[in-house]
CSV table of C-alpha atoms in Angstrom, one decimal:
chain,number,residue,atom,x,y,z
K,1,MET,CA,5.0,0.3,21.0
K,2,ALA,CA,2.7,-1.3,18.5
K,3,LYS,CA,3.7,-1.3,14.8
K,4,GLY,CA,1.5,0.3,12.1
K,5,TYR,CA,0.6,-1.3,8.8
K,6,TRP,CA,-0.7,-0.1,5.5
K,7,VAL,CA,-2.9,-2.8,4.0
K,8,SER,CA,-4.1,-2.4,0.4
K,9,VAL,CA,-6.1,-4.7,-1.8
K,10,TYR,CA,-6.7,-3.9,-5.4
K,11,PRO,CA,-9.9,-5.5,-6.7
K,12,ALA,CA,-9.5,-3.9,-10.2
K,13,ILE,CA,-6.6,-2.5,-12.1
K,14,SER,CA,-7.4,-1.3,-15.6
K,15,ASP,CA,-4.1,0.5,-16.3
K,16,PRO,CA,-1.1,-1.4,-15.0
K,17,GLU,CA,1.4,0.8,-16.8
K,18,ARG,CA,0.1,4.0,-15.1
K,19,LEU,CA,0.1,2.1,-11.7
K,20,THR,CA,3.8,1.6,-12.2
K,21,ALA,CA,4.3,5.4,-12.0
K,22,TYR,CA,2.4,5.5,-8.8
K,23,ASP,CA,4.4,2.6,-7.4
K,24,LYS,CA,7.7,4.4,-8.0
K,25,LEU,CA,6.6,7.6,-6.2
K,26,ALA,CA,4.7,5.8,-3.5
K,27,GLY,CA,7.7,3.5,-2.8
K,28,GLN,CA,10.0,6.5,-2.4
K,29,ALA,CA,7.5,8.1,0.0
K,30,VAL,CA,7.1,4.9,2.0
K,31,GLN,CA,10.8,4.5,2.3
K,32,ALA,CA,11.3,8.1,3.4
K,33,GLY,CA,8.5,7.6,6.0
K,34,GLY,CA,10.3,4.6,7.5
K,35,GLY,CA,8.0,2.0,5.9
K,36,ARG,CA,9.1,-1.5,4.8
K,37,THR,CA,7.2,-3.4,2.1
K,38,LEU,CA,6.4,-6.9,3.4
K,39,SER,CA,4.2,-8.0,0.6
K,40,LEU,CA,3.4,-6.9,-3.0
K,41,LEU,CA,1.6,-9.9,-4.4
K,42,PRO,CA,1.2,-11.3,-6.9
K,43,SER,CA,3.2,-8.8,-8.9
K,44,ARG,CA,6.5,-10.0,-7.4
K,45,GLY,CA,5.9,-13.6,-8.0
K,46,GLY,CA,4.4,-14.5,-4.7
K,47,ARG,CA,1.3,-16.6,-4.2
K,48,VAL,CA,-2.1,-15.6,-3.1
K,49,VAL,CA,-4.9,-18.0,-2.1
K,50,ALA,CA,-8.3,-16.2,-1.8
K,51,HIS,CA,-11.0,-17.4,0.5
K,52,GLU,CA,-14.6,-16.3,1.0
K,53,ALA,CA,-15.1,-12.9,-0.7
K,54,GLY,CA,-11.3,-12.5,-1.2
K,55,SER,CA,-9.6,-11.6,-4.4
K,56,THR,CA,-6.4,-12.9,-6.0
K,57,GLN,CA,-5.6,-9.4,-7.3
K,58,ARG,CA,-2.7,-7.3,-5.9
K,59,VAL,CA,-2.2,-7.2,-2.1
K,60,VAL,CA,0.3,-4.8,-0.5
K,61,LEU,CA,1.4,-4.9,3.1
K,62,ILE,CA,3.7,-2.2,4.5
K,63,GLU,CA,5.1,-2.1,8.0
K,64,PHE,CA,6.0,1.0,10.0
K,65,ASP,CA,7.6,1.1,13.5
K,66,SER,CA,4.5,2.7,14.9
K,67,PHE,CA,0.9,3.5,14.0
K,68,ASP,CA,1.6,7.2,14.2
K,69,GLN,CA,4.5,6.8,11.8
K,70,ALA,CA,2.2,5.0,9.4
K,71,VAL,CA,-0.4,7.8,9.5
K,72,ALA,CA,2.3,10.5,9.1
K,73,ALA,CA,3.7,8.7,6.1
K,74,TYR,CA,0.3,8.6,4.5
K,75,GLU,CA,-0.2,12.3,5.2
K,76,SER,CA,3.2,13.3,4.0
K,77,GLU,CA,3.6,15.6,1.0
K,78,ALA,CA,5.6,13.0,-0.8
K,79,TYR,CA,2.8,10.3,-0.5
K,80,GLN,CA,0.1,12.8,-1.3
K,81,LYS,CA,1.9,13.6,-4.6
K,82,ALA,CA,2.0,9.9,-5.3
K,83,LEU,CA,-1.7,9.6,-4.7
K,84,VAL,CA,-2.4,12.1,-7.5
K,85,THR,CA,-0.7,9.8,-10.0
K,86,LEU,CA,-2.9,6.8,-9.0
K,87,PRO,CA,-4.8,5.9,-12.2
K,88,ASP,CA,-8.6,6.5,-12.2
K,89,GLY,CA,-9.2,2.9,-13.3
K,90,VAL,CA,-7.6,1.5,-10.1
K,91,GLN,CA,-10.0,0.4,-7.4
K,92,ARG,CA,-8.4,-0.3,-4.0
K,93,ASP,CA,-9.3,-0.9,-0.4
K,94,PHE,CA,-6.7,0.8,1.8
K,95,ARG,CA,-6.4,0.7,5.6
K,96,ILE,CA,-3.9,1.9,8.2
K,97,VAL,CA,-4.1,-0.5,11.1
K,98,GLU,CA,-2.3,-0.8,14.5
K,99,GLY,CA,-0.6,-4.0,15.2
K,100,ILE,CA,-0.8,-5.9,18.5
K,101,ASP,CA,1.8,-4.8,20.9
């Protein structure tokens, strides 16, 4: 079975302190949904090299055992509560994608 991934890129973050509150709730929801954070860059000291129209802002990659599990985690009550705390000044590009089996 192919894995599922959440991929988020944050082109603009105007309120990093409020984003921390979202991170805490979202992290708990992801863990409860069976997700594993593979990348949270550059906030955890990792490196990012942007090419073409890319951004060096925050990039988050989370892996789930299946695409359906990734969708279910997003739709969960816990993650929906986390989304409410996402600051208005945060722009992000979020995708749920299916891996190659």
